[in-house]
XYZ file of C-alpha atoms in Angstrom:
395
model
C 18.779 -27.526 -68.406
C 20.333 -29.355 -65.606
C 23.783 -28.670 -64.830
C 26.984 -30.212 -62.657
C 30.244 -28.813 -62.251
C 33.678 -30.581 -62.010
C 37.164 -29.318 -61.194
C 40.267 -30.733 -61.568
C 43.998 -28.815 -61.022
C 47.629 -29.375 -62.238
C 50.866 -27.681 -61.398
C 54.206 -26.503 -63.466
C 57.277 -28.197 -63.527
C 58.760 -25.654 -61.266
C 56.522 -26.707 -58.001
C 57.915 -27.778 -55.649
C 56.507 -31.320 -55.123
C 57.082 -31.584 -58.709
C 60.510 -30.682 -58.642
C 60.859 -33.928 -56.411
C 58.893 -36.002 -58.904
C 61.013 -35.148 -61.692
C 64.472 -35.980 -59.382
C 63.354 -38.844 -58.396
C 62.591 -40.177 -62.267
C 65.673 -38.522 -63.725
C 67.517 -40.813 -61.102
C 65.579 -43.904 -62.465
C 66.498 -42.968 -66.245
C 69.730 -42.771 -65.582
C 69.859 -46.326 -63.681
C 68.103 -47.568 -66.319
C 69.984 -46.439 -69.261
C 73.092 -47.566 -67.147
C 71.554 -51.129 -66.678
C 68.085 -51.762 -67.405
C 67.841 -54.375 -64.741
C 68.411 -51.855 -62.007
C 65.388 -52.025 -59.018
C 65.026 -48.326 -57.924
C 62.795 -46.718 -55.337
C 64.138 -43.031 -55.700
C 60.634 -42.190 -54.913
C 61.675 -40.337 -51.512
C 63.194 -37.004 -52.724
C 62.832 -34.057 -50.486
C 63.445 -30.288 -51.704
C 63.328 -27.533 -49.549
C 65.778 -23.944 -49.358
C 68.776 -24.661 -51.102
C 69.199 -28.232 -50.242
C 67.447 -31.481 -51.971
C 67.462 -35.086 -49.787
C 67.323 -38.022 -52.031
C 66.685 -41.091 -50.200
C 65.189 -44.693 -51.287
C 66.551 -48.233 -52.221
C 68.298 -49.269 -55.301
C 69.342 -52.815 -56.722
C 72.045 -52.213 -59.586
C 75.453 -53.138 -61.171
C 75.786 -49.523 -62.474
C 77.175 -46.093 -60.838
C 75.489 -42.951 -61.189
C 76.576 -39.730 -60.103
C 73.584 -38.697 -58.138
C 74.023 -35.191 -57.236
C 75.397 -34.279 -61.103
C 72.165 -35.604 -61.912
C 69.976 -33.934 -58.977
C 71.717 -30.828 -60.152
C 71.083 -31.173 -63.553
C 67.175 -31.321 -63.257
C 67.004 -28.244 -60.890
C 68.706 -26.200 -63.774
C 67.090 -27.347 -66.266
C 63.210 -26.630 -64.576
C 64.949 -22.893 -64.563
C 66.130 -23.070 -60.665
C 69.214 -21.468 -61.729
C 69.357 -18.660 -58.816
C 69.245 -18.392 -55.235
C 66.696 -15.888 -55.496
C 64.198 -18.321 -56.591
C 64.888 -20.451 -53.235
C 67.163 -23.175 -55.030
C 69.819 -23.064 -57.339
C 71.363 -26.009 -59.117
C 74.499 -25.189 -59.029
C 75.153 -24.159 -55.280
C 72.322 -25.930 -53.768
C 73.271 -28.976 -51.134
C 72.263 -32.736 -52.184
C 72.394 -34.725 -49.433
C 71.688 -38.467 -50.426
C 71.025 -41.589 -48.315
C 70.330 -44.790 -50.355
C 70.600 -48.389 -49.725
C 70.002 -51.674 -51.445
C 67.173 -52.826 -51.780
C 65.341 -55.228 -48.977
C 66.595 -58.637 -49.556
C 62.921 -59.641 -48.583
C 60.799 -56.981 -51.079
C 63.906 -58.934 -54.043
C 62.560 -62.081 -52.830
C 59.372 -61.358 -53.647
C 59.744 -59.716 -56.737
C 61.726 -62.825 -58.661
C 60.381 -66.298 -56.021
C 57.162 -65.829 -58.936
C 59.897 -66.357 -61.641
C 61.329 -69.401 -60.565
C 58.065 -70.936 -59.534
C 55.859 -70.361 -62.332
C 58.510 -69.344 -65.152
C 56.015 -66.644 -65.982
C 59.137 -63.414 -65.463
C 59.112 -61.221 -62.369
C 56.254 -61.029 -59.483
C 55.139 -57.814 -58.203
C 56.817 -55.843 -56.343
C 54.531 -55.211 -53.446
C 50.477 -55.876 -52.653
C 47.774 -52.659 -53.736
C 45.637 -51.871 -56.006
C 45.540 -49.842 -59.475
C 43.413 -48.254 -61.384
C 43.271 -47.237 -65.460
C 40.507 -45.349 -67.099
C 39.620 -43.849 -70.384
C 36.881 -41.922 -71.967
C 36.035 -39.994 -75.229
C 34.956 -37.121 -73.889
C 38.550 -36.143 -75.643
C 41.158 -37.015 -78.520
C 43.305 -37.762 -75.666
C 40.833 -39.690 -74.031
C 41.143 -37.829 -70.747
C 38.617 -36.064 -68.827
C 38.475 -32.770 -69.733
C 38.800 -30.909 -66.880
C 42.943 -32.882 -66.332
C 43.200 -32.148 -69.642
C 42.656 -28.320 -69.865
C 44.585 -27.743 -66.597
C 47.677 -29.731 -67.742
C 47.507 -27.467 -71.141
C 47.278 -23.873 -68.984
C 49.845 -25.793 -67.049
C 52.326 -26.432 -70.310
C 51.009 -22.979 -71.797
C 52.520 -21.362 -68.272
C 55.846 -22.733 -68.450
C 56.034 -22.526 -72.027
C 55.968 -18.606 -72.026
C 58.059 -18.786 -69.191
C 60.829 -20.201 -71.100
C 60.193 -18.469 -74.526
C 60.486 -15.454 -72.387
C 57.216 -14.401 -74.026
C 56.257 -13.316 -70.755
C 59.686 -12.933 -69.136
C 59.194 -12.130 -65.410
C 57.546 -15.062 -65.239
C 59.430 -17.751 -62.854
C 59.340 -21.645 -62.360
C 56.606 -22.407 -59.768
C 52.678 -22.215 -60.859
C 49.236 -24.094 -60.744
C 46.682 -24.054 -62.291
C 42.686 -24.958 -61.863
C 39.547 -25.828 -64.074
C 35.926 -25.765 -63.655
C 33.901 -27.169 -66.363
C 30.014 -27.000 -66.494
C 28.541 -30.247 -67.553
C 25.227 -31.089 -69.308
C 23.693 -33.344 -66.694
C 22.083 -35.333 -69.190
C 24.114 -35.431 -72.077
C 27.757 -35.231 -70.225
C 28.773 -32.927 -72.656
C 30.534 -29.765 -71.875
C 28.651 -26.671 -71.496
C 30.787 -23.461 -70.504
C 33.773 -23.480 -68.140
C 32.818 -22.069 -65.152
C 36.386 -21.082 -63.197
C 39.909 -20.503 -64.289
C 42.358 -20.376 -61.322
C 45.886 -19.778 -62.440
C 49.188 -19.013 -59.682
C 52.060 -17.629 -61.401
C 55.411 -16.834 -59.555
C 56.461 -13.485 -60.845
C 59.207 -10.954 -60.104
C 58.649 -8.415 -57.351
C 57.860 -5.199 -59.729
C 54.800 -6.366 -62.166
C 51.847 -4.889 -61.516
C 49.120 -7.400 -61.073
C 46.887 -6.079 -63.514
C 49.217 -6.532 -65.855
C 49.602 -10.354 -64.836
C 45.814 -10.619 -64.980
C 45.921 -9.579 -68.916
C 48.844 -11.108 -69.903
C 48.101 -14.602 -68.697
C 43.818 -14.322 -70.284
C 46.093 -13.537 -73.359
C 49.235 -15.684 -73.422
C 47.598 -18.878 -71.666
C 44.086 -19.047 -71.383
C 43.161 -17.598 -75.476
C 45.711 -20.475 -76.621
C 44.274 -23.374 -74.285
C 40.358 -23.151 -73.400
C 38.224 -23.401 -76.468
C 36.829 -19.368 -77.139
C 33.150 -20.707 -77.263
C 33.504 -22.170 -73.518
C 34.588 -18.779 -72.286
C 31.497 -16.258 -71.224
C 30.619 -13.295 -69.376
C 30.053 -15.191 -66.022
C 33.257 -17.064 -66.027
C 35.034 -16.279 -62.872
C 39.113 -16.062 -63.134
C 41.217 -15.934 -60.058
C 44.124 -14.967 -61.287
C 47.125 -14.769 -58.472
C 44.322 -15.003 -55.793
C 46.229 -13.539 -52.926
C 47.814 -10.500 -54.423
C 51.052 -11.301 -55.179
C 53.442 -14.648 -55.678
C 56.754 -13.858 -55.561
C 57.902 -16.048 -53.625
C 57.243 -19.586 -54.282
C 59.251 -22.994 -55.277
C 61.311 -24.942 -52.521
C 61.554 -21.565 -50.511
C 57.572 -21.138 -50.061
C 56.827 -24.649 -49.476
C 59.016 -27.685 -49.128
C 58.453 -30.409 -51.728
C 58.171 -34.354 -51.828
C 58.254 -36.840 -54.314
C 54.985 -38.346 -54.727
C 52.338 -35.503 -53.374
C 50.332 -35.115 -56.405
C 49.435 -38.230 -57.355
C 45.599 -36.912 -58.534
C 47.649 -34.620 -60.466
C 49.650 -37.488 -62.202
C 46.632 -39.352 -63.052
C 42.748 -38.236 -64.337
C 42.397 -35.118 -61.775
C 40.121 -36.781 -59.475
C 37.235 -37.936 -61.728
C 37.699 -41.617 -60.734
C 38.982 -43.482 -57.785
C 43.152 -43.776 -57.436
C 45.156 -47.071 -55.515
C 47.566 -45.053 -53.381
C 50.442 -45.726 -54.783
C 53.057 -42.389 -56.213
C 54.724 -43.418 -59.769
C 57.612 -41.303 -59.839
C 61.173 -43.242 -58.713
C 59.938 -46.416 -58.999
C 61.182 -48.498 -61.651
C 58.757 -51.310 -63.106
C 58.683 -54.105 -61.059
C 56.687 -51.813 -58.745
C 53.266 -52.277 -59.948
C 52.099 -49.343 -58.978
C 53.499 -47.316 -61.333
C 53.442 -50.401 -64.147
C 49.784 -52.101 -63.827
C 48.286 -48.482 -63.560
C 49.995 -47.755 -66.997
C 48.420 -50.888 -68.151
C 44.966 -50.486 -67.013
C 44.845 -46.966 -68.712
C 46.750 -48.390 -72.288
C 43.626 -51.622 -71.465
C 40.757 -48.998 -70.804
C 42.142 -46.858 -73.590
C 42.402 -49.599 -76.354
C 39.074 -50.416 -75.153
C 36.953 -47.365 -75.227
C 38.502 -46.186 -78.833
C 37.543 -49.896 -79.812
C 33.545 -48.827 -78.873
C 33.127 -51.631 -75.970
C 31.892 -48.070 -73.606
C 32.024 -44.170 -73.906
C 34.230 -44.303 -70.246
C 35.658 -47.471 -68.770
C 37.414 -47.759 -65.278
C 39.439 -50.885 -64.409
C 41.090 -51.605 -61.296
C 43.249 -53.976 -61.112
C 44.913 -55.909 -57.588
C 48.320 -57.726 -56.586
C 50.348 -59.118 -53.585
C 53.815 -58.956 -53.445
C 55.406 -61.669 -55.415
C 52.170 -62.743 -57.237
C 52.422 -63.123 -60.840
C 48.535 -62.881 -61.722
C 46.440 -60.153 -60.556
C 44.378 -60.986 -57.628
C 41.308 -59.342 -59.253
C 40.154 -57.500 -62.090
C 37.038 -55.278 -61.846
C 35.219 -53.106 -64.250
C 33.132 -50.274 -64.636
C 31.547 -48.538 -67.664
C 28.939 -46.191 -65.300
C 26.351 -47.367 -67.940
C 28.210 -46.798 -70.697
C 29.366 -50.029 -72.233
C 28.137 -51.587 -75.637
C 28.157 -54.748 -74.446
C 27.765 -55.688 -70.196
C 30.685 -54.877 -67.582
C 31.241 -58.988 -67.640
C 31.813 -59.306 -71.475
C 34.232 -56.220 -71.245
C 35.860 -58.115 -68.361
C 36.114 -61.377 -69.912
C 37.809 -59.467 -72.618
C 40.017 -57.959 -70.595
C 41.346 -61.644 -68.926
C 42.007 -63.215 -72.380
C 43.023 -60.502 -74.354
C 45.109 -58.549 -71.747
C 47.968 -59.911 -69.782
C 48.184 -58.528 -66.728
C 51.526 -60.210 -65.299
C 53.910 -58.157 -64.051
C 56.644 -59.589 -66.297
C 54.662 -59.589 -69.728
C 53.459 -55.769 -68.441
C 56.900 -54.764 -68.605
C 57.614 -56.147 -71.406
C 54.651 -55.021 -73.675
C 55.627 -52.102 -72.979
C 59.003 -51.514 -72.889
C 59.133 -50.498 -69.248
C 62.872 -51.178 -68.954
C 63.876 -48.043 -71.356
C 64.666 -44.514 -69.608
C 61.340 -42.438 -70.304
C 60.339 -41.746 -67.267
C 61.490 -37.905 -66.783
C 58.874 -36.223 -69.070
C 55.755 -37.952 -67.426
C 56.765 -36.489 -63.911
C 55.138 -33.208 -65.021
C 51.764 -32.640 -67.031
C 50.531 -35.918 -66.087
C 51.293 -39.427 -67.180
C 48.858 -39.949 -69.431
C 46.693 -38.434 -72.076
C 50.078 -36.814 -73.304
C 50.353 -36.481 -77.120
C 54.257 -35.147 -76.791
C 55.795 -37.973 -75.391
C 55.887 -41.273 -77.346
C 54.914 -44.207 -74.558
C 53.812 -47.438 -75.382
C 50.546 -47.336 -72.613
C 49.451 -44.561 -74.688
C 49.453 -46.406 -78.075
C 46.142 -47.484 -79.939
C 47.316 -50.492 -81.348
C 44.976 -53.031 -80.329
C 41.830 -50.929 -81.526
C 41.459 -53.191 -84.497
C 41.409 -56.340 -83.364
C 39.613 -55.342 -80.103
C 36.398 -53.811 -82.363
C 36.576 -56.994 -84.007
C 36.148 -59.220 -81.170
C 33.802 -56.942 -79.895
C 31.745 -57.244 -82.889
C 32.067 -61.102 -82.030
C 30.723 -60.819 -78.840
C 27.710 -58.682 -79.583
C 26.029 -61.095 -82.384
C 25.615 -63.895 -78.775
């Protein structure tokens, strides 16, 4: 039988561009919980050997001690010596951030006093959302698996189940697909990179993470005599975080989103509070395309979604269910205009966008994640969405 392959990768908490990522949201939470109204772009954090930069804009009546809380999320990832290349508690934090551009605030609230219809957006791109049911989580499965070896890796990291384990790590599936079916064959290639201490022999890396990550992640039955494992490719990785490679907020924005298997806008999520649409409409068109598919309108539906700065409407909504829709692209669009809305106020709040949450999503992905409670992930409109549906396919 015909056969395709796909790959898709994720990292730990402890790399390095993640380690920016998570800054930068920690800052936002804390803005937010301080005042709710803040406008933060802390979405230009920079870690390297013992220092972080955090740079961007913020918009607030609150104070927040920046470097407590720069120093706080480097400890708690596990940076907590100088051996690893950072430390929280002796590493520099050198910040630089200003208000926010009188012209991008402009923008964001000339929409509310014009139309009355809350805040515009907070600058022109494009987004996209997807879902399919290839998975309970409705991810693609190849994000999926590498976020769980991902979680798995840092999760015997700090259970000190394997204990020379240390923060930084990625990790990399390759799924064989059924080309006619879709369905999931085998997986084809496991690549896992796991910073260790100096003195563990490599072989006894090799068995320890087939046993402690891989056996508790990748379903047995996918696993076969010809899959390949690259396990610590280059020999060794003992030296790794900020040290091996400087990080930056916003370099895995694949990562953050479906690992690749559909198109992405541009636009980083991490710092940015939710007047940026980029981090708000893509939530959207995922909770839109999620609600959707798990409502049986198509097996996998991409939206993408378009603003310009200070617009309260989208400029355009597109569709596309690569031939998998129960009813035509249109209908599902259609839907999508009256029974979604897709201003940047009402985005924010339908889902509760003003609310510190931000933190956990800056590692393992944003979406697809059954630990974290978030209203884009909800299937709450499922019911009333199969209904409609049901509506629409008696014309």
């Amino acid at each position: 039988m015909a056969s395709r392959y796909f790959t898709s990768e994720s990292v730990t908490e402890g790399h390095p561009d993640k380690l920016a990522d998570q800054i930068s949201d920690a800052l936002l939470d804390e803005f937010l919980r301080k005042d709710p109204m803040s406008r933060v772009a802390t979405d230009k954090t920079l870690v390297t050997t013992g220092i972080v930069f955090v740079a961007g804009e913020v918009s607030t009546e609150s104070y927040v001690d920046i470097p407590r809380v720069v120093r706080n999320t480097v400890k708690r990832i596990g940076y907590t010596d100088a051996n690893y290349g950072i430390d929280g508690d002796t590493c520099g934090v050198i910040v630089s951030i200003d208000e926010q551009s009188p012209d991008i605030a402009q923008g964001v609230m000339k929409g509310a006093r014009k139309n009355g219809k809350g805040v515009g957006a907070g600058d022109q791109g494009l987004m996209f959302g997807y879902a399919t049911n290839e998975t309970p989580q409705y991810m693609p499965p190849t994000i999926q698996y590498a976020h769980g070896l991902a979680q798995r890796l840092s999760h015997v990291r700090k259970k000190k189940v394997l204990d020379y384990l240390r923060p930084d790590g990625k990790t990399q599936v390759t799924l064989e697909f059924d080309e006619h079916s879709g369905k999931v064959k085998r997986c084809e290639a496991i690549v896992l990179a796991a910073q260790h201490e100096e003195h563990v022999e490599q072989s006894k890396i090799h068995e320890d993470l087939k046993r402690e990550v891989v056996a508790h992640v990748l379903p047995s039955q996918w696993i076969d005599g010809n899959t390949k494992f690259f396990i610590n490719h280059t020999g060794k990785f003992v030296k790794g975080g900020p040290a091996a490679d400087a990080g930056l907020t916003g370099r895995k924005i694949i990562v953050d989103t479906y690992g690749g298997v559909v198109p992405h806008g541009g636009g980083a999520f991490s710092g940015k509070d939710p007047t940026k649409v980029d981090r708000s409409a893509a939530y959207y068109a995922r909770y839109a395309a999620k609600n959707l598919v798990a409502a049986g309108y198509a097996d996998k539906l991409l939206i993408q979604v378009a603003y310009s700065i200070g617009a309260t409407e989208p400029l355009s909504i597109f569709v596309n269910s690569y031939g998998t829709g129960k009813v035509a692209d249109d209908v599902i669009e259609r839907t999508l205009r009256t029974k979604f809305d897709f201003a940047p106020g009402a985005i924010i709040e339908q889902l509760d966008l003003r609310r510190p949450q931000y933190e956990p999503t800056a590692a393992y992905g944003h979406f697809g994640r059954d630990d974290l409670k978030v209203a884009w992930e909800k299937l709450d409109r499922v019911s009333e969405l199969s209904k409609s549906m049901g509506l629409k396919a008696k014309r």
